[in-house]
Short mmCIF file of C-alpha atoms in Angstrom, two decimals:
data_model
loop_
_atom_site.label_atom_id
_atom_site.label_comp_id
_atom_site.label_asym_id
_atom_site.label_seq_id
_atom_site.Cartn_x
_atom_site.Cartn_y
_atom_site.Cartn_z
CA MET A 13 -14.25 4.64 -4.60
CA SER A 14 -16.37 2.07 -6.81
CA LEU A 15 -20.09 3.16 -6.21
CA ASP A 16 -20.95 -0.65 -5.34
CA VAL A 17 -18.37 -0.70 -2.19
CA LEU A 18 -20.47 0.18 0.98
CA PRO A 19 -18.48 0.26 4.06
CA ILE A 20 -18.83 -2.85 6.43
CA GLY A 21 -19.24 -2.49 10.14
CA LYS A 22 -19.43 1.27 10.55
CA PRO A 23 -20.03 4.57 8.58
CA ALA A 24 -17.61 5.51 5.72
CA GLU A 25 -16.64 8.34 7.77
CA GLU A 26 -15.18 6.56 10.86
CA PHE A 27 -12.54 4.98 8.68
CA ARG A 28 -8.93 6.47 8.52
CA LYS A 29 -9.66 9.14 11.19
CA TYR A 30 -6.31 10.74 12.42
CA GLU A 31 -6.53 12.76 15.47
CA SER A 32 -3.88 15.50 15.80
CA GLU A 33 -4.38 15.42 19.42
CA PRO A 34 -4.53 11.77 20.19
CA THR A 35 -7.34 10.34 22.54
CA THR A 36 -6.35 6.75 22.65
CA LYS A 37 -3.36 4.82 22.64
CA LEU A 38 -3.97 3.84 19.23
CA GLN A 39 -4.39 7.14 18.08
CA GLN A 40 -0.90 7.95 19.68
CA CYS A 41 0.48 5.01 18.17
CA VAL A 42 -0.41 6.07 14.85
CA LYS A 43 0.57 9.51 15.08
CA ASN A 44 4.06 8.38 16.34
CA PHE A 45 4.24 6.46 13.24
CA TYR A 46 3.98 9.23 10.82
CA TYR A 47 5.98 11.57 12.34
CA GLN A 48 8.91 8.92 11.96
CA GLN A 49 7.97 8.02 8.47
CA HIS A 50 7.85 11.79 7.42
CA ARG A 51 11.03 12.65 8.86
CA HIS A 52 13.04 9.55 7.88
CA GLN A 53 11.84 8.91 4.23
CA THR A 54 14.27 10.66 1.92
CA VAL A 55 15.23 10.65 -1.25
CA ASP A 56 18.43 8.96 -0.31
CA PHE A 57 16.81 6.80 2.24
CA VAL A 58 14.13 5.48 -0.68
CA LYS A 59 17.06 4.69 -2.83
CA GLU A 60 18.77 2.88 0.05
CA MET A 61 15.90 0.75 0.65
CA LYS A 62 15.50 0.21 -3.24
CA GLU A 63 19.34 -1.29 -3.04
CA LYS A 64 18.46 -3.27 0.01
CA TRP A 65 15.32 -5.25 -1.02
CA LEU A 66 15.48 -5.18 -4.68
CA LYS A 67 18.07 -7.92 -4.80
CA PHE A 68 15.21 -10.22 -4.22
CA ASN A 69 17.60 -12.40 -1.76
CA HIS A 70 15.42 -12.68 1.39
CA ALA A 71 13.60 -15.76 0.77
CA GLU A 72 11.99 -17.72 -1.97
CA MET A 73 8.71 -19.13 -1.42
CA PRO A 74 5.46 -19.53 -2.88
CA ILE A 75 2.55 -16.70 -2.14
CA LEU A 76 0.50 -18.51 0.21
CA GLU A 77 3.49 -19.19 2.20
CA ALA A 78 4.73 -15.80 2.32
CA LEU A 79 0.74 -14.44 3.02
CA ASP A 80 0.83 -16.90 6.22
CA LEU A 81 3.87 -14.76 7.51
CA LEU A 82 1.27 -11.63 7.88
CA GLN A 83 -0.43 -13.57 10.59
CA GLN A 84 2.86 -11.96 12.65
CA LEU A 85 2.11 -8.61 11.56
CA PHE A 86 0.19 -5.72 13.17
CA ASP A 87 0.25 -2.77 11.17
CA GLU A 88 1.21 0.34 13.50
CA SER A 89 -0.11 3.05 10.87
CA ASP A 90 -3.63 1.84 10.71
CA PRO A 91 -6.32 3.25 12.81
CA ASP A 92 -9.03 0.65 12.03
CA LEU A 93 -7.07 -2.37 12.45
CA GLU A 94 -6.21 -2.64 16.03
CA ASP A 95 -5.26 -6.07 17.24
CA THR A 96 -6.00 -7.51 14.00
CA PRO A 97 -3.12 -9.43 11.93
CA ASN A 98 -2.61 -8.46 8.36
CA ILE A 99 -3.43 -11.79 7.26
CA VAL A 100 -7.04 -11.47 8.21
CA HIS A 101 -7.46 -8.14 6.32
CA ALA A 102 -5.75 -9.73 3.33
CA TYR A 103 -8.94 -12.14 3.12
CA GLN A 104 -11.36 -9.75 3.98
CA THR A 105 -10.23 -7.45 1.01
CA ALA A 106 -10.17 -10.65 -1.44
CA GLU A 107 -13.84 -11.97 -0.40
CA ARG A 108 -14.85 -8.29 -0.85
CA MET A 109 -13.49 -8.06 -4.13
CA ARG A 110 -14.68 -11.88 -4.95
CA GLU A 111 -18.44 -10.43 -3.95
CA LEU A 112 -18.04 -7.38 -6.24
CA PHE A 113 -16.59 -8.59 -9.15
CA PRO A 114 -17.37 -12.07 -9.83
CA ASP A 115 -16.22 -12.39 -13.13
CA ARG A 116 -12.47 -10.97 -12.83
CA PRO A 117 -10.57 -13.34 -10.80
CA TRP A 118 -7.71 -11.54 -10.83
CA LEU A 119 -9.00 -8.90 -8.88
CA HIS A 120 -9.88 -11.32 -6.06
CA LEU A 121 -6.05 -12.50 -6.09
CA THR A 122 -5.25 -8.61 -6.33
CA GLY A 123 -7.21 -8.22 -3.13
CA LEU A 124 -5.85 -11.20 -1.66
CA ILE A 125 -1.71 -9.96 -2.10
CA HIS A 126 -2.28 -6.39 -2.27
CA ASP A 127 -0.49 -5.76 1.15
CA LEU A 128 1.79 -8.76 1.00
CA GLY A 129 4.98 -6.72 0.66
CA LYS A 130 4.52 -5.90 4.25
CA VAL A 131 6.34 -9.07 4.75
CA MET A 132 9.28 -6.94 4.80
CA ALA A 133 8.37 -5.83 8.53
CA VAL A 134 8.20 -9.73 9.48
CA TRP A 135 11.79 -10.02 8.26
CA GLY A 136 12.95 -7.09 10.50
CA GLU A 137 12.38 -3.88 8.53
CA VAL A 138 11.13 -0.70 10.56
CA GLN A 139 7.42 -0.11 10.24
CA TYR A 140 7.75 3.46 8.89
CA ALA A 141 9.67 1.78 5.77
CA VAL A 142 6.85 -0.71 5.02
CA VAL A 143 3.46 0.35 6.16
CA GLY A 144 1.19 3.82 5.78
CA ASP A 145 0.21 6.09 3.27
CA THR A 146 2.60 6.86 0.33
CA TYR A 147 3.81 9.70 -1.44
CA PRO A 148 6.60 11.16 -3.60
CA VAL A 149 9.78 12.16 -2.27
CA GLY A 150 12.12 14.64 -4.11
CA CYS A 151 9.30 17.20 -4.34
CA LEU A 152 7.36 19.17 -1.37
CA PRO A 153 4.96 17.30 0.29
CA SER A 154 1.13 18.03 -0.16
CA GLU A 155 -0.55 19.67 2.83
CA THR A 156 -3.16 16.79 2.44
CA ILE A 157 -0.80 14.01 3.66
CA VAL A 158 -1.86 12.72 6.91
CA TYR A 159 -0.70 15.26 9.71
CA GLY A 160 0.63 17.73 7.27
CA LEU A 161 3.87 19.44 6.73
CA GLU A 162 4.38 19.91 10.76
CA SER A 163 4.98 16.10 10.53
CA PHE A 164 7.95 16.23 8.28
CA LYS A 165 9.84 18.60 10.57
CA GLY A 166 13.54 17.33 10.58
CA ASN A 167 13.55 15.84 7.05
CA PRO A 168 16.57 17.16 5.26
CA ASP A 169 15.20 17.32 2.08
CA LEU A 170 12.99 19.95 3.12
CA GLU A 171 15.90 22.18 3.15
CA ASN A 172 17.27 20.80 -0.08
CA PRO A 173 16.15 23.46 -3.03
CA LYS A 174 16.52 20.47 -5.41
CA TYR A 175 13.67 18.79 -3.59
CA ASN A 176 11.80 21.29 -1.66
CA THR A 177 9.55 23.00 -4.47
CA LYS A 178 6.17 21.93 -5.96
CA LEU A 179 7.68 20.19 -9.01
CA GLY A 180 10.96 19.45 -7.04
CA MET A 181 13.26 17.01 -9.03
CA TYR A 182 10.12 16.25 -11.51
CA GLU A 183 8.51 17.54 -14.65
CA GLU A 184 4.92 18.41 -14.76
CA HIS A 185 2.97 15.34 -16.24
CA CYS A 186 5.89 13.13 -16.19
CA GLY A 187 3.64 10.27 -15.08
CA ILE A 188 2.92 8.85 -11.42
CA ASP A 189 5.31 5.59 -12.46
CA LYS A 190 8.15 7.98 -12.84
CA LEU A 191 7.99 9.30 -9.10
CA LEU A 192 10.04 8.12 -6.74
CA MET A 193 7.66 7.15 -3.94
CA SER A 194 8.18 6.91 -0.30
CA TRP A 195 9.30 3.22 0.16
CA SER A 196 6.51 0.81 0.93
CA HIS A 197 5.01 -2.56 0.66
CA ASP A 198 3.34 -1.35 -2.58
CA GLU A 199 6.48 -0.58 -4.38
CA TYR A 200 8.26 -3.81 -2.91
CA LEU A 201 5.36 -5.90 -3.90
CA TYR A 202 5.14 -4.35 -7.42
CA GLN A 203 8.70 -4.98 -8.00
CA VAL A 204 8.62 -8.58 -6.68
CA LEU A 205 5.93 -9.59 -9.05
CA ILE A 206 7.45 -7.99 -12.18
CA ASN A 207 10.37 -9.86 -11.11
CA HIS A 208 8.72 -12.90 -11.15
CA PRO A 209 9.01 -14.39 -14.84
CA THR A 210 5.81 -16.27 -14.67
CA CYS A 211 3.53 -13.42 -13.14
CA LYS A 212 0.26 -13.16 -15.34
CA LEU A 213 -1.57 -10.66 -13.47
CA PRO A 214 -2.60 -7.97 -15.99
CA GLU A 215 -1.08 -4.50 -15.86
CA GLU A 216 -4.15 -3.09 -14.20
CA ALA A 217 -3.27 -5.21 -11.37
CA LEU A 218 0.37 -4.27 -11.20
CA TYR A 219 -0.65 -0.66 -11.50
CA ALA A 220 -3.26 -0.81 -8.57
CA ILE A 221 -1.09 -2.69 -6.17
CA ARG A 222 1.49 0.00 -6.82
CA PHE A 223 -0.46 2.90 -5.82
CA HIS A 224 -3.15 1.77 -3.63
CA SER A 225 -1.60 3.66 -0.65
CA PHE A 226 -0.87 6.93 -2.19
CA TYR A 227 -3.85 8.38 -0.64
CA PRO A 228 -2.95 11.80 -1.06
CA TYR A 229 -3.74 11.22 -4.67
CA THR A 230 -6.55 9.07 -4.71
CA LYS A 231 -8.29 10.42 -1.65
CA SER A 232 -7.41 14.35 -1.57
CA GLY A 233 -6.53 15.13 -5.51
CA ALA A 234 -2.90 16.28 -4.68
CA TYR A 235 -0.22 15.73 -7.17
CA ARG A 236 -2.34 15.46 -10.29
CA TYR A 237 0.21 17.71 -12.01
CA PHE A 238 2.37 14.59 -12.52
CA GLU A 239 -0.62 12.64 -13.93
CA SER A 240 0.25 11.29 -17.78
CA GLU A 241 -3.00 10.23 -19.90
CA LYS A 242 -2.23 6.69 -18.75
CA ASP A 243 -2.74 7.42 -14.85
CA LYS A 244 -5.92 8.85 -15.98
CA GLU A 245 -7.12 5.71 -17.64
CA MET A 246 -5.65 3.46 -14.67
CA TYR A 247 -6.72 5.51 -11.80
CA LYS A 248 -10.05 3.61 -11.63
CA TRP A 249 -8.32 0.06 -10.82
CA ILE A 250 -6.70 1.86 -7.90
CA MET A 251 -10.12 2.92 -6.65
CA GLU A 252 -11.86 -0.25 -7.32
CA LEU A 253 -8.86 -1.74 -4.94
CA ASN A 254 -8.98 1.32 -2.27
CA GLY A 255 -12.83 0.37 -1.61
CA SER A 256 -12.48 -3.03 -0.96
CA ASP A 257 -9.12 -2.41 0.96
CA LEU A 258 -10.43 0.29 3.25
CA TYR A 259 -14.12 -0.74 3.77
CA SER A 260 -13.73 -4.45 4.21
CA LYS A 261 -12.56 -4.10 7.50
CA SER A 262 -14.73 -5.47 10.08
CA ASP A 263 -14.98 -7.73 13.42
CA GLU A 264 -16.01 -10.89 11.48
CA PRO A 265 -12.96 -12.82 10.64
CA PRO A 266 -13.01 -14.65 7.48
CA LYS A 267 -12.52 -18.59 7.14
CA ILE A 268 -9.11 -18.56 5.95
CA GLU A 269 -8.06 -22.34 5.65
CA GLU A 270 -11.55 -22.78 3.76
CA LEU A 271 -10.76 -20.04 1.41
CA LYS A 272 -7.27 -21.25 0.78
CA PRO A 273 -8.39 -23.71 -2.14
CA TYR A 274 -10.07 -21.38 -4.04
CA TYR A 275 -7.12 -18.79 -4.12
CA GLN A 276 -4.56 -21.35 -4.85
CA LYS A 277 -6.17 -22.19 -7.69
CA LEU A 278 -5.62 -18.39 -8.81
CA ILE A 279 -2.20 -18.32 -7.74
CA ASP A 280 -1.19 -21.01 -9.73
CA GLU A 281 -2.89 -19.35 -12.59
CA TYR A 282 -1.46 -15.88 -12.13
CA VAL A 283 1.70 -16.38 -9.80
CA PRO A 284 2.88 -19.76 -9.81
CA GLY A 285 5.69 -21.55 -7.95
CA ASN A 286 8.24 -20.12 -6.01
CA VAL A 287 8.62 -16.29 -5.81
CA LYS A 288 11.80 -14.52 -4.81
CA TRP A 289 11.49 -11.82 -2.32
#
């Protein structure tokens, strides 16, 4: 986390709380979500999702039009966003980035769109294939993953000797970008952006978007044995996004319509035109 990022609304330790014995309806919903995600996300499942979504034939629309669809999305995995549509969080994150990095407009836009891949859920995808923390499939899950190894009970990859060891189907220091991550909005948006021929977001933005939900790596230091030297250099950009992503959540709603003209200018510069989804 950037040293400049301070939580809004509540202490840092009050964010990302996951109860093994849920005491609220929200916590029960979050636990149910992760148990489903961990049971269903396998190597084969991720490959099926890539085949389904990376044809980019679900819609064609500009960034702000797609972002408006997140008004319909309530993230089942997030213990900090009860009854808050994801579009609110998008603008909160962007405005926090704008406050912290006034001279880096590409970071403002990165904050705005970082969760835009969640539009898959609006188009009917199950949430366990869209939201939540990410982690590599094809190797033994880290104990630091939310709810631990117990939550992976019933996942067939844990019985497969090709996938149930520390390295699994990978090599040490192969690079984070060489891992097959659990399918999510992170990878989807990353692929959408690199498929868009006029996208001018820098590599740092694309990297941060692609791995901003990889909390076992960024929060707990898990999977460092897969890191390359490039990953070590790029790590700080994930953390800059994560700080504004996590700690901008508050009860104060942004004035979205007033903010749109500023962000439309950034979109026109960095991700112009109709985008294939």
